[in-house]
Short mmCIF file of C-alpha atoms in Angstrom, two decimals:
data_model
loop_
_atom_site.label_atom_id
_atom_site.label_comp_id
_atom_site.label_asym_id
_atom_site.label_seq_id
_atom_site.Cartn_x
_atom_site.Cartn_y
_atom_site.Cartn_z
CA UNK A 30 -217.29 58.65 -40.43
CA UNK A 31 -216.78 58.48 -44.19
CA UNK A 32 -214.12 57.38 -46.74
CA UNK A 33 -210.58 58.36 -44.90
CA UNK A 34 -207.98 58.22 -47.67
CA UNK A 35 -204.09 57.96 -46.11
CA UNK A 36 -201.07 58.81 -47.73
CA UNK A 37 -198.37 56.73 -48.18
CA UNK A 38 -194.92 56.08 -49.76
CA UNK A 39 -196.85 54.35 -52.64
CA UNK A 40 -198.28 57.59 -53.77
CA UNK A 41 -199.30 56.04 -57.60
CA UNK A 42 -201.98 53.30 -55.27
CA UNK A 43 -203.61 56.51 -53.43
CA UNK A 44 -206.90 57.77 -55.45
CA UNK A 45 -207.64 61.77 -54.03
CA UNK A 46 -210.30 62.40 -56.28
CA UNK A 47 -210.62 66.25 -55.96
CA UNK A 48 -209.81 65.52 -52.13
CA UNK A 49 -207.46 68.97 -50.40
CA UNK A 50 -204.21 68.34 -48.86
CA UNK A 51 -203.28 70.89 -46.31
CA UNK A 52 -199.90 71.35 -44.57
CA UNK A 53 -198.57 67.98 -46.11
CA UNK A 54 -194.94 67.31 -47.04
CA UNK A 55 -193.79 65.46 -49.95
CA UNK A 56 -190.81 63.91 -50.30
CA UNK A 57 -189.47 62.33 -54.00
CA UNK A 58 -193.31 62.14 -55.11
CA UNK A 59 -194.55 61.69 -58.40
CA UNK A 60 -197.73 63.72 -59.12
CA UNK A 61 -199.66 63.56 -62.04
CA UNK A 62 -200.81 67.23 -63.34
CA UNK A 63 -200.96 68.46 -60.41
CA UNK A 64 -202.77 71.63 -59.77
CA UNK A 65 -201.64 73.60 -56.80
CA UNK A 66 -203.64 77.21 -55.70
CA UNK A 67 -202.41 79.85 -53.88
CA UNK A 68 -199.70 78.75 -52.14
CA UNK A 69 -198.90 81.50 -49.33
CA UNK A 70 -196.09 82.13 -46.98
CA UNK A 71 -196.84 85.50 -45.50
CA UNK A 72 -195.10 88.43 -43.71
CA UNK A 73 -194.29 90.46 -46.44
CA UNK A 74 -194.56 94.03 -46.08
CA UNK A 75 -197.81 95.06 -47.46
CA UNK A 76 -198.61 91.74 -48.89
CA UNK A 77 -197.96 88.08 -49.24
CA UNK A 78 -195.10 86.35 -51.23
CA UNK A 79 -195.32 83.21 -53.08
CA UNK A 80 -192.23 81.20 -52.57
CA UNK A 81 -193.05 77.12 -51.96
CA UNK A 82 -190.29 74.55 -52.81
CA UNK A 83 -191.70 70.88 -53.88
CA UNK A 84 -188.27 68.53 -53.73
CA UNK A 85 -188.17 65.50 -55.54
CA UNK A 86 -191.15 66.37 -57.62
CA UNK A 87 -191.97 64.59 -61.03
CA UNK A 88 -194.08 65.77 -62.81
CA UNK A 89 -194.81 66.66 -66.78
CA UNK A 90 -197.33 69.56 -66.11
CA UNK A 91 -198.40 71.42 -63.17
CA UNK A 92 -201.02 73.93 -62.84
CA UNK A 93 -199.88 76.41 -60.53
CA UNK A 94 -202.76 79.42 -59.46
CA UNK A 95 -204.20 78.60 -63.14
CA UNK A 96 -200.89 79.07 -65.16
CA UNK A 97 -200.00 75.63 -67.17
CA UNK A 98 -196.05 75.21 -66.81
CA UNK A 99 -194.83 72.37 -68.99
CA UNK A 100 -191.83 70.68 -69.23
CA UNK A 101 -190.82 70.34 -65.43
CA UNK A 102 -190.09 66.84 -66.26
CA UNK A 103 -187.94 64.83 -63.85
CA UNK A 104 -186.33 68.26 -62.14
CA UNK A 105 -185.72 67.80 -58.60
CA UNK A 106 -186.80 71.44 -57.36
CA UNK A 107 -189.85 73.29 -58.54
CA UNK A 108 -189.79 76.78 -57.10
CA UNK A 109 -192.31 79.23 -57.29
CA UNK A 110 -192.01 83.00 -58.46
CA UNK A 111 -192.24 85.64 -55.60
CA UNK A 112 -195.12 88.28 -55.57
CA UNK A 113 -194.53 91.29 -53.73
CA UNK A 114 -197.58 93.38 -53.30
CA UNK A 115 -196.12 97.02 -52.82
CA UNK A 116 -197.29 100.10 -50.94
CA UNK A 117 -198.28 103.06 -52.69
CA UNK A 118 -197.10 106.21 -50.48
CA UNK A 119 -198.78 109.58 -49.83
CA UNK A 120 -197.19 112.30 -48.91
CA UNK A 121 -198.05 114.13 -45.41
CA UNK A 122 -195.18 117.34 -45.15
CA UNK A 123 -196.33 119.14 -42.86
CA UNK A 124 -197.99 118.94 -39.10
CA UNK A 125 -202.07 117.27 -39.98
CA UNK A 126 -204.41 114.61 -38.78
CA UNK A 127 -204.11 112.12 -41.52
CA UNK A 128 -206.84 110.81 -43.14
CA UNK A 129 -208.05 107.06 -42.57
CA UNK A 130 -207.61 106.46 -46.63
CA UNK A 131 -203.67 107.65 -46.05
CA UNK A 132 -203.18 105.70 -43.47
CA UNK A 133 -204.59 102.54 -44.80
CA UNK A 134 -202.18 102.91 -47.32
CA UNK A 135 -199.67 101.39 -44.92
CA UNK A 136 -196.97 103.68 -46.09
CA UNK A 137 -196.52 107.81 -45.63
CA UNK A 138 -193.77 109.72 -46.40
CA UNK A 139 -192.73 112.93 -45.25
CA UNK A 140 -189.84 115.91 -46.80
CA UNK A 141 -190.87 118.22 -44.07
CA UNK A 142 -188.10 120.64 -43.15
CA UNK A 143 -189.16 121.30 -39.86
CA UNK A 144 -190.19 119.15 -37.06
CA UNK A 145 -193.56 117.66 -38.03
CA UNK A 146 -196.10 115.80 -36.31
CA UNK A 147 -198.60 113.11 -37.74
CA UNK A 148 -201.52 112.52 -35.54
CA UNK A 149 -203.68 109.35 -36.58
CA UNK A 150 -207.06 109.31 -37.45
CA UNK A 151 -209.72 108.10 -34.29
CA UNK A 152 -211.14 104.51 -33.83
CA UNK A 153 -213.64 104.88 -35.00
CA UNK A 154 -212.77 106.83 -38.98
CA UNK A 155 -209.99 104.03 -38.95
CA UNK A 156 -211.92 100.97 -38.15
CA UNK A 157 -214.25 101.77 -41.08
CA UNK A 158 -211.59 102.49 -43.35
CA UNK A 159 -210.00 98.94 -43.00
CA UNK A 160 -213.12 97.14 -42.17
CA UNK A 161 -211.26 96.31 -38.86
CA UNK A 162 -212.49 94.17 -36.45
CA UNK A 163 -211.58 92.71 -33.34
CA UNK A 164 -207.83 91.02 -34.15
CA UNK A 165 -207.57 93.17 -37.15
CA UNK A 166 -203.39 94.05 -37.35
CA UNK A 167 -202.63 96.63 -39.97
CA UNK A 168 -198.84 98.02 -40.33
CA UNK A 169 -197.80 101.30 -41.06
CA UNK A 170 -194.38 102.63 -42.60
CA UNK A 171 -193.12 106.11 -42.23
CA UNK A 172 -190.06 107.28 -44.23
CA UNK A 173 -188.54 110.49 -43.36
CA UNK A 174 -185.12 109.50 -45.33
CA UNK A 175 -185.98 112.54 -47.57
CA UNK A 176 -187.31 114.87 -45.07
CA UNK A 177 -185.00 117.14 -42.64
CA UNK A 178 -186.10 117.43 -39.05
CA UNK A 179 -188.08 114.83 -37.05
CA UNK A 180 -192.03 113.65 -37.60
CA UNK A 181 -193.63 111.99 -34.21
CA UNK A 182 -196.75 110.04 -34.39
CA UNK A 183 -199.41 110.19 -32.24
CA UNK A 184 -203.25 108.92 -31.70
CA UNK A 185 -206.19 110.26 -31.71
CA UNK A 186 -209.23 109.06 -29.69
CA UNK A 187 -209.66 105.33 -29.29
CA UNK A 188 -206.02 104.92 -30.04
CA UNK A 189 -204.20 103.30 -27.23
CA UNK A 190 -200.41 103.54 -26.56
CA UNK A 191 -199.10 100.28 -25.68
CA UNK A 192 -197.20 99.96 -22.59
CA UNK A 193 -193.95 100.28 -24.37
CA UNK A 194 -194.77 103.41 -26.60
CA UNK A 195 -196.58 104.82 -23.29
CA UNK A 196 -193.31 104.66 -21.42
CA UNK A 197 -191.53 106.06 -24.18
CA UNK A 198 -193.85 108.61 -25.36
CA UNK A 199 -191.89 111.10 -22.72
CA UNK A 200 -188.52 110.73 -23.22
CA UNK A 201 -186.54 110.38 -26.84
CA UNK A 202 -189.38 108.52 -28.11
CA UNK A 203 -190.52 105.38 -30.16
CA UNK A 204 -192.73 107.44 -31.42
CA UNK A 205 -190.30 110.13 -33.22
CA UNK A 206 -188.57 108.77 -37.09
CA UNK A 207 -185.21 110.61 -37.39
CA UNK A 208 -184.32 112.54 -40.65
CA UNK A 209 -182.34 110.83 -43.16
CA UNK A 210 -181.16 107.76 -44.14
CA UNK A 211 -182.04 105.83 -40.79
CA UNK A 212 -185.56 108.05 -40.88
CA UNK A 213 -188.04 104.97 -41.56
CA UNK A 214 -189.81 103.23 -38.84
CA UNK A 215 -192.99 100.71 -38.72
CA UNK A 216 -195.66 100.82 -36.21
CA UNK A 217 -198.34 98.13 -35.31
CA UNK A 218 -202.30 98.68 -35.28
CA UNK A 219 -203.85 96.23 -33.41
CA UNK A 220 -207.27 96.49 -33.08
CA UNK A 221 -209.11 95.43 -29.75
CA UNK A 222 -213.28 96.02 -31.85
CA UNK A 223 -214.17 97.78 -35.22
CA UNK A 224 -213.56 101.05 -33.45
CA UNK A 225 -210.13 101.00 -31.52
CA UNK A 226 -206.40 100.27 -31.62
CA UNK A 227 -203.44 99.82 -29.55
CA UNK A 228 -200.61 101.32 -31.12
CA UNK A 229 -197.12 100.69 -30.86
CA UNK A 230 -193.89 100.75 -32.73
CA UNK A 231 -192.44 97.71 -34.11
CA UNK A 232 -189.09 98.20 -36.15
#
């Protein structure tokens, strides 16, 4: 079965040589140039923020993602930066299929002022776009805060309403973004294989 190593509350008599902790808490520990990588929390729009909190840590020098920080000393919170990965928008201002590369942006904007409809690219142009497979979940953002009358989405083949933006599809719509300042809405992409979704709105 091999060497199993255990951690205890004598952390100094534990040897990990090069060994990988995962998911472990640490409580008033005492590491010894420690060298933590990529420590994730996500959910972030677009991306993944960097936010872990080690209490009680000692330490003189931790490696953190291959930056040396010195001087942490006996400090009883070391917090990590945040890293936002941002969206870069394109622009779609008037009625158009958009194009899988806009849409895998994950964030269109719109100044139309008339009513304007966004219909999303098929499956199958999609899927290959975001290298989607079965499970794949891709968000997208649509702001209409600058634009002044309504934009609806809608799918093209081998996009799939969900149940709820089915039943809505008819009436005022989960699929329509208002003008102005409450005129930004996310939907969900989940994708069933490489070459279809289910689409529905989410905020």
């Amino acid at each position: 079965m091999g060497d199993t190593k255990s951690i205890g509350i004598a952390y100094r008599d534990q040897d990990l040589n090069g060994s990988t902790i995962t998911n472990s808490t640490f409580t008033a520990a005492t590491l010894t140039s420690p060298t933590i990588t990529t420590p994730t929390i996500s959910g972030v729009v677009g991306g993944t923020v960097t936010s872990q909190t080690f209490t009680g840590l000692t330490t003189t020098t931790a490696t953190i993602d291959g930056a040396v920080i010195t001087g942490v000393g006996t400090s009883n919170v070391l917090t990590l930066p945040i890293s936002v990965t941002s969206h870069a928008p394109v622009a779609i201002n008037a009625t158009a299929t958009a194009t899988a590369a806009q849409v895998a942006t994950g964030y269109i904007t719109s100044t139309s002022a008339a009513a304007t409809t966004i219909t999303l690219p098929t499956g199958t142009l999609l899927g290959a776009a975001l290298g989607a497979v079965q499970g794949t979940v891709h968000d997208l953002y649509i702001d209409n805060t600058a634009g002044a009358s309504t934009v609806t989405i809608a799918v093209a083949v081998n996009g799939i309403l969900s149940a709820l933006a089915a039943a809505e599809a008819g009436g005022s719509g989960l699929l329509t973004v208002p003008a102005g300042v409450t005129g930004q809405a996310r939907f969900t992409l989940m994708f069933s294989s490489a070459t279809a979704y289910t689409f529905t709105r989410t905020a």
